[in-house]
Structures are given as structure tokens and as C-alpha cells.
Short mmCIF file of C-alpha atoms in Angstrom, two decimals:
data_model
loop_
_atom_site.label_atom_id
_atom_site.label_comp_id
_atom_site.label_asym_id
_atom_site.label_seq_id
_atom_site.Cartn_x
_atom_site.Cartn_y
_atom_site.Cartn_z
CA MET A 1492 -53.89 -30.94 31.23
CA ASP A 1493 -51.99 -33.80 31.56
CA LEU A 1494 -47.73 -34.31 30.82
CA ALA A 1495 -47.86 -34.13 26.90
CA THR A 1496 -49.78 -31.42 26.65
CA ARG A 1497 -47.62 -29.42 29.35
CA ARG A 1498 -44.47 -30.28 27.37
CA VAL A 1499 -46.27 -28.78 24.58
CA THR A 1500 -47.85 -25.66 25.20
CA ARG A 1501 -44.85 -24.93 27.04
CA SER A 1502 -42.54 -25.78 24.12
CA THR A 1503 -41.28 -21.96 21.89
CA VAL A 1504 -42.02 -24.58 19.12
CA GLY A 1505 -45.93 -24.90 20.86
CA LYS A 1506 -46.22 -21.79 21.99
CA LYS A 1507 -45.93 -20.66 17.95
CA ALA A 1508 -48.18 -22.88 16.94
CA VAL A 1509 -50.48 -21.67 19.67
CA MET A 1510 -50.40 -18.22 18.84
CA ALA A 1511 -50.93 -19.61 14.37
CA VAL A 1512 -53.93 -21.27 15.18
CA THR A 1513 -55.67 -18.34 17.17
CA GLY A 1514 -53.87 -16.51 14.12
CA VAL A 1515 -56.08 -18.49 10.99
CA ALA A 1516 -59.16 -18.19 13.38
CA MET A 1517 -58.77 -14.26 13.86
CA VAL A 1518 -58.11 -14.06 9.99
CA LEU A 1519 -60.49 -15.96 8.71
CA PHE A 1520 -63.09 -13.69 11.56
CA LEU A 1521 -61.32 -10.73 9.58
CA LEU A 1522 -62.34 -11.87 5.64
CA LEU A 1523 -66.31 -12.51 6.96
CA HIS A 1524 -66.00 -8.99 8.65
CA MET A 1525 -64.65 -7.43 5.99
CA LEU A 1526 -67.00 -8.83 3.71
CA GLY A 1527 -70.15 -7.28 6.21
CA ASN A 1528 -68.83 -4.18 5.84
CA LEU A 1529 -68.73 -4.06 1.67
CA LYS A 1530 -72.38 -3.96 2.02
CA ILE A 1531 -72.10 -0.99 2.85
CA PHE A 1532 -71.88 -0.05 -0.90
CA VAL A 1533 -75.62 -1.47 -1.34
CA GLY A 1534 -76.99 0.82 0.60
CA ALA A 1535 -78.14 1.91 3.99
CA GLU A 1536 -81.07 -0.74 3.95
CA ASP A 1537 -78.68 -3.26 3.44
CA PHE A 1538 -76.18 -2.79 5.22
CA ASP A 1539 -79.22 -1.72 8.94
CA HIS A 1540 -80.34 -5.04 7.85
CA TYR A 1541 -77.16 -7.30 7.48
CA ALA A 1542 -75.96 -5.97 10.92
CA HIS A 1543 -79.58 -6.61 12.22
CA TRP A 1544 -79.25 -10.63 10.93
CA LEU A 1545 -75.81 -10.90 13.12
CA ARG A 1546 -78.18 -11.00 16.12
CA THR A 1547 -80.48 -13.66 14.23
CA ILE A 1548 -78.00 -15.93 12.83
CA GLY A 1549 -79.02 -19.81 14.26
CA MET A 1550 -82.51 -18.77 15.47
CA PRO A 1551 -84.33 -20.78 16.05
CA VAL A 1552 -82.87 -22.83 17.51
CA LEU A 1553 -80.18 -20.52 19.47
CA PRO A 1554 -82.12 -17.34 21.15
CA GLU A 1555 -81.34 -14.48 19.55
CA THR A 1556 -77.86 -12.29 19.77
CA TRP A 1557 -76.54 -16.63 21.16
CA PHE A 1558 -74.41 -17.26 18.11
CA LEU A 1559 -73.12 -13.57 18.13
CA TRP A 1560 -71.78 -14.28 21.99
CA ILE A 1561 -70.41 -17.43 21.54
CA GLN A 1562 -68.06 -16.19 18.44
CA ARG A 1563 -67.88 -13.37 20.62
CA VAL A 1564 -66.29 -15.17 23.15
CA GLY A 1565 -64.44 -17.77 20.96
CA LEU A 1566 -62.98 -14.28 19.67
CA LEU A 1567 -61.73 -12.96 23.06
CA VAL A 1568 -60.15 -17.12 23.56
CA ALA A 1569 -57.85 -16.45 20.24
CA VAL A 1570 -57.27 -12.93 20.94
CA ILE A 1571 -56.01 -13.32 24.89
CA ALA A 1572 -54.44 -17.22 23.93
CA HIS A 1573 -52.28 -15.05 20.17
CA ILE A 1574 -51.35 -12.45 23.22
CA TRP A 1575 -50.45 -14.81 25.59
CA SER A 1576 -47.98 -16.69 23.67
CA ALA A 1577 -46.47 -13.37 21.19
CA THR A 1578 -45.66 -12.47 25.37
CA SER A 1579 -44.31 -15.09 26.61
CA LEU A 1580 -42.08 -16.29 23.51
CA ALA A 1581 -40.84 -11.72 23.48
CA LEU A 1582 -39.62 -12.49 27.24
CA ARG A 1583 -37.96 -15.35 26.34
CA ALA A 1584 -36.60 -13.85 22.93
CA ARG A 1585 -34.99 -10.92 25.12
CA ALA A 1586 -33.61 -13.06 27.32
CA ALA A 1587 -31.58 -15.12 25.89
CA ARG A 1588 -29.61 -12.45 24.44
CA PRO A 1589 -28.37 -10.83 27.91
CA VAL A 1590 -25.81 -8.90 26.73
CA LYS A 1591 -26.57 -6.22 22.99
CA TYR A 1592 -24.38 -6.26 20.40
CA ALA A 1593 -22.24 -2.67 20.54
CA HIS A 1594 -22.58 -2.92 16.50
CA ARG A 1595 -25.83 -5.14 14.45
CA ARG A 1596 -26.44 -5.00 11.15
CA PRO A 1597 -29.65 -4.01 10.12
CA VAL A 1598 -31.92 -7.01 10.12
CA LYS A 1599 -32.63 -8.96 6.80
CA GLY A 1600 -35.65 -9.46 7.61
CA SER A 1601 -38.69 -7.31 6.36
CA TYR A 1602 -39.98 -4.71 8.20
CA ALA A 1603 -43.64 -6.54 8.15
CA ALA A 1604 -41.47 -9.34 10.38
CA ARG A 1605 -39.84 -6.45 12.79
CA THR A 1606 -42.89 -4.77 13.89
CA MET A 1607 -45.13 -7.90 14.24
CA ARG A 1608 -45.19 -7.05 18.30
CA TRP A 1609 -45.64 -3.70 18.34
CA GLY A 1610 -48.04 -3.89 15.18
CA GLY A 1611 -50.19 -5.45 17.58
CA VAL A 1612 -50.08 -3.74 19.93
CA ILE A 1613 -51.36 -1.46 17.67
CA ILE A 1614 -54.32 -3.72 16.06
CA VAL A 1615 -55.25 -4.45 20.12
CA LEU A 1616 -55.69 -0.53 21.28
CA PHE A 1617 -57.54 0.15 18.09
CA VAL A 1618 -59.99 -3.31 18.63
CA VAL A 1619 -60.55 -1.88 21.73
CA TYR A 1620 -61.11 1.65 20.54
CA HIS A 1621 -63.35 0.48 17.68
CA ILE A 1622 -65.56 -1.62 19.62
CA LEU A 1623 -66.47 0.72 21.86
CA ASP A 1624 -66.87 2.96 18.76
CA LEU A 1625 -68.82 1.15 16.69
CA THR A 1626 -69.99 -1.55 18.25
CA THR A 1627 -71.65 -0.87 21.90
CA GLY A 1628 -71.49 3.14 20.80
CA HIS A 1629 -70.13 4.48 23.20
CA LEU A 1630 -67.61 7.18 20.80
CA ASN A 1631 -69.71 7.44 18.54
CA PRO A 1632 -71.43 11.55 17.65
CA VAL A 1633 -74.25 9.25 17.19
CA GLY A 1634 -74.82 5.60 18.76
CA ASP A 1635 -77.86 4.34 17.39
CA ARG A 1636 -77.09 0.72 18.31
CA ALA A 1637 -80.80 0.36 15.38
CA HIS A 1638 -79.46 2.28 13.03
CA PRO A 1639 -75.47 1.19 12.60
CA HIS A 1640 -74.96 2.81 9.12
CA ALA A 1641 -76.07 6.16 10.61
CA ASN A 1642 -73.27 5.38 12.91
CA VAL A 1643 -70.65 4.31 10.43
CA VAL A 1644 -71.77 8.01 8.40
CA ALA A 1645 -71.07 10.12 11.06
CA ASP A 1646 -68.17 7.60 12.50
CA PHE A 1647 -65.58 9.33 9.36
CA ALA A 1648 -67.61 12.22 8.74
CA PRO A 1649 -64.73 14.46 7.02
CA GLU A 1650 -64.21 16.93 10.20
CA ARG A 1651 -63.79 14.01 11.88
CA TRP A 1652 -60.53 13.32 10.27
CA TYR A 1653 -58.39 12.09 12.89
CA VAL A 1654 -61.07 8.91 13.08
CA THR A 1655 -60.56 8.26 10.08
CA LEU A 1656 -56.49 8.48 9.98
CA PHE A 1657 -56.55 6.58 13.05
CA TYR A 1658 -58.43 3.40 11.13
CA VAL A 1659 -56.47 3.62 8.31
CA LEU A 1660 -52.93 4.02 10.41
CA ALA A 1661 -54.90 1.07 12.79
CA VAL A 1662 -55.82 -1.32 9.06
CA VAL A 1663 -51.92 -0.53 7.58
CA ALA A 1664 -50.65 -1.70 10.91
CA LEU A 1665 -52.85 -5.15 10.35
CA ALA A 1666 -52.20 -5.14 6.41
CA PHE A 1667 -48.66 -5.55 7.80
CA HIS A 1668 -49.38 -8.00 10.65
CA LEU A 1669 -50.79 -10.34 8.56
CA ARG A 1670 -47.64 -10.39 5.70
CA HIS A 1671 -45.49 -11.70 8.38
CA GLY A 1672 -48.08 -13.16 10.66
CA VAL A 1673 -49.72 -15.62 7.95
CA PHE A 1674 -46.83 -16.42 6.05
CA SER A 1675 -45.49 -17.26 9.37
CA ALA A 1676 -48.21 -18.93 10.57
CA LEU A 1677 -48.70 -21.25 7.96
CA ARG A 1678 -44.63 -21.54 8.67
CA THR A 1679 -44.90 -22.56 12.10
CA LEU A 1680 -48.49 -24.96 10.94
CA GLY A 1681 -45.78 -27.01 8.80
CA GLN A 1682 -44.92 -25.63 5.30
CA HIS A 1683 -41.94 -26.88 4.48
CA THR A 1684 -40.72 -26.47 0.92
CA GLN A 1685 -39.02 -24.17 -1.02
CA SER A 1686 -41.71 -24.24 -3.87
CA GLY A 1687 -44.60 -24.41 -1.00
CA GLU A 1688 -42.39 -21.29 0.62
CA ARG A 1689 -42.93 -19.25 -2.27
CA ARG A 1690 -46.52 -19.27 -2.95
CA ALA A 1691 -47.45 -19.24 1.48
CA ARG A 1692 -45.36 -15.54 1.20
CA PHE A 1693 -47.83 -14.74 -2.21
CA PHE A 1694 -50.59 -16.39 0.02
CA ALA A 1695 -49.84 -13.59 2.60
CA LEU A 1696 -49.56 -11.16 1.21
CA ALA A 1697 -52.83 -11.33 -1.10
CA VAL A 1698 -54.61 -12.18 2.22
CA ALA A 1699 -52.76 -8.79 3.89
CA VAL A 1700 -54.00 -6.55 0.80
CA VAL A 1701 -57.47 -7.88 -0.18
CA ILE A 1702 -58.32 -7.58 3.36
CA ALA A 1703 -56.38 -4.23 3.92
CA ALA A 1704 -58.00 -2.78 1.23
CA GLY A 1705 -61.42 -4.38 1.87
CA PHE A 1706 -61.59 -2.88 5.22
CA LEU A 1707 -59.85 0.92 4.09
CA SER A 1708 -62.59 1.35 0.98
CA VAL A 1709 -65.32 2.01 4.08
CA PRO A 1710 -63.98 5.11 5.50
CA ILE A 1711 -62.26 6.85 2.55
CA ALA A 1712 -65.93 6.35 0.80
CA VAL A 1713 -67.56 7.84 3.16
CA THR A 1714 -64.81 10.70 4.47
CA THR A 1715 -65.03 11.48 0.39
CA GLY A 1716 -68.75 11.46 0.48
CA VAL A 1717 -69.49 8.23 -2.12
CA ILE A 1718 -71.23 7.22 0.92
CA GLN A 1719 -73.81 9.59 2.63
CA MET B 659 -4.04 -2.53 4.15
CA ASN B 660 -3.99 -0.16 7.49
CA LEU B 661 -7.83 -1.29 9.87
CA THR B 662 -8.16 -0.18 12.98
CA LEU B 663 -9.94 -2.94 14.73
CA ARG B 664 -12.24 -2.16 17.64
CA ILE B 665 -12.33 -5.72 19.71
CA TRP B 666 -14.31 -7.51 22.62
CA ARG B 667 -12.19 -7.88 25.62
CA GLN B 668 -13.10 -9.61 28.82
CA THR B 669 -10.66 -11.30 30.81
CA GLY B 670 -13.35 -13.68 31.57
CA PRO B 671 -16.97 -14.64 32.56
CA ALA B 672 -16.94 -12.79 35.68
CA ASP B 673 -15.28 -9.81 33.74
CA LYS B 674 -17.28 -7.25 32.59
CA GLY B 675 -15.51 -6.84 29.01
CA ARG B 676 -15.57 -3.75 26.59
CA MET B 677 -13.69 -3.32 23.57
CA VAL B 678 -10.58 -1.88 23.01
CA LYS B 679 -8.91 -0.03 19.96
CA TYR B 680 -6.14 -1.61 17.55
CA ARG B 681 -4.03 -0.87 15.05
CA VAL B 682 -2.95 -3.51 12.47
CA GLU B 683 -1.04 -2.39 9.75
CA ASP B 684 0.37 -4.06 6.30
CA VAL B 685 -2.05 -6.54 5.84
CA SER B 686 -2.68 -8.57 3.20
CA PRO B 687 -5.53 -9.22 0.97
CA ASP B 688 -4.92 -12.27 0.21
CA MET B 689 -5.12 -13.17 3.79
CA SER B 690 -7.68 -14.65 5.94
CA PHE B 691 -9.82 -12.59 8.14
CA LEU B 692 -7.53 -15.18 10.89
CA GLU B 693 -4.48 -14.29 10.24
CA MET B 694 -4.91 -11.17 10.18
CA LEU B 695 -6.09 -11.50 13.60
CA ASP B 696 -2.81 -13.89 13.65
CA MET B 697 -0.73 -11.61 12.89
CA LEU B 698 -1.92 -8.18 15.52
CA ASN B 699 -1.59 -11.48 18.36
CA GLU B 700 1.70 -12.07 17.48
CA ARG B 701 2.17 -7.89 17.85
CA LEU B 702 1.31 -8.59 21.32
CA THR B 703 2.23 -11.12 22.58
CA LEU B 704 6.11 -9.40 21.34
CA ASP B 705 4.56 -6.51 23.42
CA GLY B 706 4.33 -8.36 25.60
CA ASP B 707 0.66 -7.95 26.10
CA GLU B 708 -2.18 -10.76 26.43
CA PRO B 709 -3.26 -12.32 22.71
CA VAL B 710 -7.11 -11.49 21.75
CA ALA B 711 -8.18 -15.80 21.96
CA PHE B 712 -10.69 -16.74 19.25
CA ASP B 713 -11.73 -20.07 18.48
CA HIS B 714 -10.82 -21.87 15.27
CA ASP B 715 -9.72 -25.26 14.40
CA CYS B 716 -9.39 -26.55 10.65
CA ARG B 717 -9.40 -23.12 8.68
CA GLU B 718 -11.02 -24.72 5.99
CA GLY B 719 -14.53 -23.90 6.48
CA ILE B 720 -15.85 -27.68 7.69
CA CYS B 721 -15.33 -27.81 11.40
CA GLY B 722 -17.55 -25.53 13.17
CA MET B 723 -14.95 -23.58 15.45
CA CYS B 724 -14.28 -20.48 13.70
CA SER B 725 -17.10 -17.27 14.57
CA LEU B 726 -16.80 -14.10 15.63
CA MET B 727 -19.58 -11.09 15.15
CA ILE B 728 -17.86 -8.38 11.90
CA ASN B 729 -19.46 -5.55 11.70
CA GLY B 730 -22.30 -6.76 13.33
CA ALA B 731 -22.70 -9.69 10.77
CA ALA B 732 -22.30 -13.24 11.43
CA HIS B 733 -18.65 -14.59 9.84
CA GLY B 734 -19.12 -11.47 8.44
CA PRO B 735 -20.29 -9.59 4.91
CA GLU B 736 -19.91 -12.36 2.37
CA ARG B 737 -22.44 -14.78 2.11
CA ALA B 738 -22.41 -18.53 2.83
CA THR B 739 -18.43 -17.87 3.69
CA THR B 740 -17.54 -19.31 8.00
CA THR B 741 -14.78 -16.53 9.04
CA CYS B 742 -11.47 -18.51 8.14
CA GLN B 743 -12.44 -18.46 4.60
CA LEU B 744 -13.26 -14.54 4.75
CA HIS B 745 -10.59 -12.85 2.81
CA MET B 746 -9.28 -9.18 3.80
CA ARG B 747 -10.06 -8.22 0.08
CA HIS B 748 -13.17 -7.65 0.67
CA PHE B 749 -12.90 -4.91 3.00
CA ALA B 750 -11.07 -2.01 1.97
CA ASP B 751 -7.53 0.00 3.66
CA GLY B 752 -8.02 1.94 6.21
CA ASP B 753 -11.53 0.13 7.55
CA THR B 754 -12.61 -0.05 11.15
CA ILE B 755 -13.43 -3.34 11.87
CA ASP B 756 -15.77 -4.46 15.10
CA ILE B 757 -14.90 -7.72 16.26
CA GLU B 758 -17.78 -9.03 18.57
CA PRO B 759 -18.22 -12.84 20.19
CA TRP B 760 -21.70 -14.15 19.32
CA ARG B 761 -24.12 -12.94 21.70
CA ALA B 762 -26.64 -15.29 23.41
CA ARG B 763 -27.61 -16.33 27.38
CA ALA B 764 -26.85 -20.14 26.42
CA PHE B 765 -23.75 -19.30 24.65
CA PRO B 766 -21.39 -17.51 27.59
CA VAL B 767 -18.77 -16.01 26.90
CA VAL B 768 -15.89 -17.90 28.38
CA LYS B 769 -12.64 -15.25 27.41
CA ASP B 770 -12.29 -12.52 24.78
CA LEU B 771 -14.51 -14.34 21.37
CA VAL B 772 -14.62 -17.54 22.28
CA VAL B 773 -17.86 -18.60 23.78
CA ASP B 774 -19.25 -21.71 25.29
CA ARG B 775 -21.24 -24.08 23.03
CA THR B 776 -21.93 -26.73 24.62
CA ALA B 777 -25.31 -26.38 24.39
CA PHE B 778 -25.14 -27.38 21.61
CA ASP B 779 -23.81 -30.35 22.40
CA LYS B 780 -27.03 -30.88 24.93
CA ILE B 781 -28.76 -30.67 21.97
CA ILE B 782 -27.00 -33.40 20.14
CA GLN B 783 -27.01 -35.92 23.13
CA ALA B 784 -31.26 -35.47 23.29
CA GLY B 785 -31.75 -36.44 19.71
CA GLY B 786 -28.80 -35.99 17.27
CA TYR B 787 -28.32 -39.60 16.76
CA ILE B 788 -29.64 -43.18 15.40
CA SER B 789 -29.62 -46.29 17.85
CA ALA B 790 -29.68 -49.14 14.46
CA ALA B 791 -26.52 -50.74 14.13
CA THR B 792 -25.25 -49.76 10.35
CA GLY B 793 -21.44 -50.80 10.67
CA THR B 794 -19.55 -50.11 8.45
CA ALA B 795 -20.32 -47.64 4.81
CA PRO B 796 -23.26 -50.20 3.33
CA ASP B 797 -23.67 -50.45 -0.61
CA ALA B 798 -24.98 -47.10 -1.77
CA HIS B 799 -28.32 -49.50 -3.09
CA ALA B 800 -29.22 -51.19 0.14
CA ALA B 801 -31.78 -48.88 1.51
CA PRO B 802 -32.76 -47.21 -1.23
CA VAL B 803 -33.57 -43.42 -0.80
CA PRO B 804 -35.92 -41.39 -2.91
CA LYS B 805 -33.26 -38.08 -4.53
CA ALA B 806 -35.53 -35.85 -3.16
CA ASP B 807 -35.52 -37.12 0.53
CA ALA B 808 -31.53 -37.17 -0.09
CA ASP B 809 -30.87 -34.32 -1.35
CA ALA B 810 -33.26 -32.34 1.36
CA ALA B 811 -31.31 -34.94 4.24
CA PHE B 812 -27.97 -33.47 2.50
CA GLU B 813 -28.32 -30.35 2.39
CA ALA B 814 -29.49 -30.15 5.98
CA ALA B 815 -26.17 -32.56 6.85
CA THR B 816 -23.88 -29.96 5.38
CA CYS B 817 -24.51 -28.04 8.89
CA ILE B 818 -21.83 -27.33 11.00
CA GLY B 819 -23.29 -26.24 14.79
CA CYS B 820 -21.61 -23.12 14.37
CA GLY B 821 -23.82 -20.85 15.92
CA ALA B 822 -23.68 -18.19 13.31
CA CYS B 823 -28.12 -18.92 13.44
CA VAL B 824 -27.86 -18.22 17.21
CA ALA B 825 -25.76 -15.34 16.99
CA ALA B 826 -27.77 -13.17 14.23
CA CYS B 827 -31.25 -14.41 15.37
CA PRO B 828 -33.08 -11.21 16.63
CA ASN B 829 -34.73 -13.46 19.75
CA GLY B 830 -31.83 -16.03 19.91
CA SER B 831 -32.72 -18.67 19.30
CA GLY B 832 -31.00 -22.13 17.89
CA MET B 833 -33.83 -23.68 15.44
CA LEU B 834 -32.27 -23.89 12.97
CA PHE B 835 -29.58 -25.42 13.99
CA THR B 836 -31.40 -27.84 15.61
CA ALA B 837 -34.19 -28.25 12.31
CA ALA B 838 -31.09 -28.95 10.43
CA LYS B 839 -30.25 -31.38 12.88
CA VAL B 840 -34.19 -33.39 13.02
CA THR B 841 -34.05 -32.93 9.46
CA HIS B 842 -30.62 -33.89 8.39
CA LEU B 843 -32.06 -37.85 10.14
CA GLY B 844 -35.84 -37.61 9.61
CA LEU B 845 -35.61 -37.79 6.03
CA LEU B 846 -33.23 -41.13 6.21
CA PRO B 847 -34.66 -44.49 6.99
CA GLN B 848 -32.07 -44.87 9.54
CA GLY B 849 -33.70 -42.06 11.61
CA GLN B 850 -36.66 -43.36 12.25
CA PRO B 851 -37.30 -45.34 14.73
CA GLU B 852 -36.39 -42.42 16.90
CA ARG B 853 -38.12 -39.70 14.14
CA ARG B 854 -41.06 -38.97 17.42
CA GLU B 855 -38.32 -38.77 20.34
CA ARG B 856 -35.82 -36.90 18.36
CA VAL B 857 -37.95 -33.88 18.01
CA LEU B 858 -40.15 -33.65 21.58
CA ASN B 859 -36.50 -34.49 23.52
CA MET B 860 -34.50 -31.72 20.50
CA VAL B 861 -36.39 -28.41 20.91
CA GLU B 862 -36.91 -29.79 24.77
CA ALA B 863 -32.97 -29.34 25.04
CA HIS B 864 -32.71 -26.13 22.69
CA ASP B 865 -35.51 -24.50 25.09
CA ASP B 866 -34.32 -25.87 28.18
CA ALA B 867 -31.04 -24.52 26.92
CA GLY B 868 -31.76 -20.67 27.16
CA PHE B 869 -32.48 -19.99 23.27
CA GLY B 870 -35.74 -18.31 22.35
CA GLY B 871 -38.26 -18.43 19.69
CA CYS B 872 -37.80 -18.76 16.05
CA THR B 873 -40.81 -16.11 14.18
CA ASN B 874 -39.12 -17.02 10.88
CA THR B 875 -37.46 -13.57 10.50
CA GLY B 876 -35.13 -15.07 8.59
CA GLU B 877 -32.03 -13.69 9.60
CA CYS B 878 -30.74 -17.22 10.45
CA THR B 879 -30.22 -18.74 7.00
CA ALA B 880 -28.46 -15.27 5.53
CA VAL B 881 -26.09 -15.82 7.61
CA CYS B 882 -25.83 -19.75 8.08
CA PRO B 883 -22.04 -19.96 6.41
CA LYS B 884 -24.13 -23.73 5.07
CA GLY B 885 -26.88 -21.55 3.19
CA ILE B 886 -29.31 -24.01 5.25
CA PRO B 887 -32.99 -23.39 4.09
CA LEU B 888 -35.75 -21.85 6.25
CA THR B 889 -37.26 -25.08 4.71
CA ALA B 890 -35.96 -26.66 7.32
CA ILE B 891 -37.67 -24.74 10.00
CA GLY B 892 -40.52 -25.79 8.53
CA GLN B 893 -40.01 -29.53 8.46
CA LEU B 894 -39.38 -29.19 12.88
CA ASN B 895 -42.13 -27.73 12.70
CA ARG B 896 -44.18 -31.05 10.87
CA ASP B 897 -42.49 -33.49 12.97
CA PHE B 898 -43.35 -31.78 16.16
CA LEU B 899 -46.66 -30.64 15.31
CA LYS B 900 -47.45 -34.55 14.56
CA ALA B 901 -44.98 -36.12 17.84
CA SER B 902 -47.29 -34.12 19.46
CA THR B 903 -50.56 -35.14 18.25
CA THR B 904 -49.78 -38.95 18.55
CA SER B 905 -48.61 -41.02 21.40
CA ALA B 906 -45.71 -42.93 21.74
CA ARG B 907 -45.98 -46.77 20.28
#
């Protein structure tokens, strides 16, 4: 890395920019992932067909599943960079106040803003479980990679309520993370007007609500028997 | 009114420090918070005890010297008010009030409630100036400035550098202060020659001083006695990204 780039990535503002850009990339992925999930309401065959299509994107220019792997590598890089910048800034923040206050008024910031770091940890743990469950199938009761619809239905069956509960909690944590994260990313990337701030906060809330509603609809529909 | 104070006492940088309880009696509701502390110090002096050290200067809310974390809030419970302009009528008879110094690695305690805010001077030295010789006050219309820019620059320029933003920030960040200075100079024509280097150097000085990073929580602007808006940090981020992605001329 040249001197100028190192100066940027070493600075607090530069690290925030890394966090913002990788965060935006992950939000875009989440939106597409959520839209794909909603295919389950169209029908089992359509859902399975969609899941298989994901492996053929880019063909014949790219061999089968290449696009998927390129996207996975991209996401992994984004996740690592996001966690690296967050950890680095969190450690720095801790070091910045070695002596704590004896009396501290409750923080004015939103619940979402205060729980960013632990919320992030919950989301990472969930993503690991989620991949082992519905991508590789190791933790799925069916685990049939040819029939994703069957995997989803078996996963959120009423007797596996704890799986559904974990999923719901993770999505709620994600929604809180996005509510502050999307606003914070826009601010970090240069949003600087008062009217823009109101729009940015509303936009962040809307993204959080839409993503949460989209992701929650599937397990709830399976648990309640709407999808069988 | 009679009050119980719990004040941070620390004899010097090497001392560990502790909260010490004091009673103050017959406090007038019209006194300022600092006058109440003066009253305590007079009594301590007469009793042969060491008076409580605290920073103060103009006592009219414009110099940025007074500080104090009062019941866990920088400059006390009133919005947009410095400690010197905070009056005892905002407290009730019988209250217990906790008084602590600003807490940040970059603001080491000198004694009792006095902290060393040299870190802010270092940030200013890194870019809080313009190099253009401006001479005496020019005619107001000599260098046209759009009204919106002039207003935003003035709003940022009201920062008195007291450090409340750092004291309140959950990350111990000095970004609101740095952003106020960058915005103040960067929006005016006189500030353009150094605009690019200013933001890079001031952020570097900020980081080198040991302040934390900003997480856009908004604690700083909530306690700022001058109400510097959080949008200033957006302006700093914008200038920083622009400066980082363009090469020096």
C-alpha cells in the first residue's frame, strides 16, 4: 500500500468509510437474498427452480457455480473488512477512556446505536449457523441440497420452535443493526445537511423494516402452516 | 438550599483519585454552579483544607474553559448551557450532585476537576488556520459568500473548544470539535487554499492524540453548549473522503 492509502485506512474516518462501503455491499446482498426468499410464496417448484438458477448465473460465460463463488468470496472479503474496522475502532474507543465515570447519565443515542457491537456479534454467530443449516445442510433435519423448499419447511416446523425463535431474534438484531448502520454509513459517506439527515434516518428505518419483514415472513409462514 | 456534593479529588496526575463528599448550605438558587463551588472553596480554605481545583475563566459562556461532568452530564442537565451559565435553581434542596472531570485518555487530569486539553490545541495547530493574509476587517461585501454557507460556517465557528463532546462521547471521540473547525474554515473562501490538507492533518492529529472514532451516536451534539450539529461530522467525512481520493496539487 502506498503512503496515502495507509494514511486513510489507519485513520478513524478511513476505517469508518471501509465499514460503510462494506456495509452497503452487504445490505444490497441482503435485499436480493430477501427477494429470493419471497419466491417461496409462489410455490415449491418455483422456489427450487430459483435456488438452482443461482448456480447457473453467468453461464455460459462462466462455468457453473462460478458466479456464486465469486459472490461468496466478495461477501467474505466485505464481512472480514467490516469486522476488522469495527473491532479496530471498538478497541480504540475503549482505550480512549481508561477511567470510567462514577456517574453516567443514560446515553441519549438510540437503542440501535448502543447495541451495534453486540448486535454484530449475534449476527455473525447466526450467519455461521445459517450457512451450516440452509447452505451446506449439515444442521438441517432434511439437508437435501436438491430440494431447498423441503429443507426450509422442515427447518421451521412447529416442533423446532427454538430454531424459528433464534432466526427471529437474529433478524430483529439485524434490523436494529441496519437502523443505525444504514444512517451511519450515509453520514460517513458524506451526508451533511439537516434535511438530508431526516431523509437518511427515515431511509435507514425503512430498509430495516422492509428487510426484517421480508426475512421474517418465511419462517412465520412455515411455522403457522401457511407454507407446507 | 442545602446540597450534598460528591466531588472527584485527585492531588495530581500520579494520584489515583476518589470521590469525596461535601455538604454545602444556604446555596442561593440564583447562584451559578461555579459560584456554588466558590462558596465551598471559601469554606475549605477557611478550614485549612485544600480547595477544589476547577477550570473557569470568562464565566459568561464564551471562553470554553469551564467543564465538569455534573450528575453524569457534560455541563450539567440544561441544554446548550455551559457550567458557568448553569444556575442552582435547576437543582432541588437536598439533592446530591456528583461532579467529575472530563474523562478521556487525551484529556489527562491535572488536579481534581482540571484536565489538560492540549490535545485540542494540537488539532488546531494541524490545520485550524488560514494562511491568506487578510489584513484588517474587510468590507462585508468584498468576498461574496452564499448565505447558507455563511450561516453554516458561523454555526460551526461558535464552537468554544470546551471538550464536552469528548466527555460525553461513548467512544471518547473528538470528532465534533474537529468537524466544527473543518466546517467553519472549509465553507468560507478564505479557507479554500488549505482545505484538502486541513482535513487530513486535523484528523491525523485527532487520532494521534488518542481520541476514539465517531459512531454517529449523537451524544456530543446533545451536550454541546453551542449546539454544534452532528451534520458537521458529515461535512468532515465528505471533505476527508474527497481529500483522500484526490491527489495533492
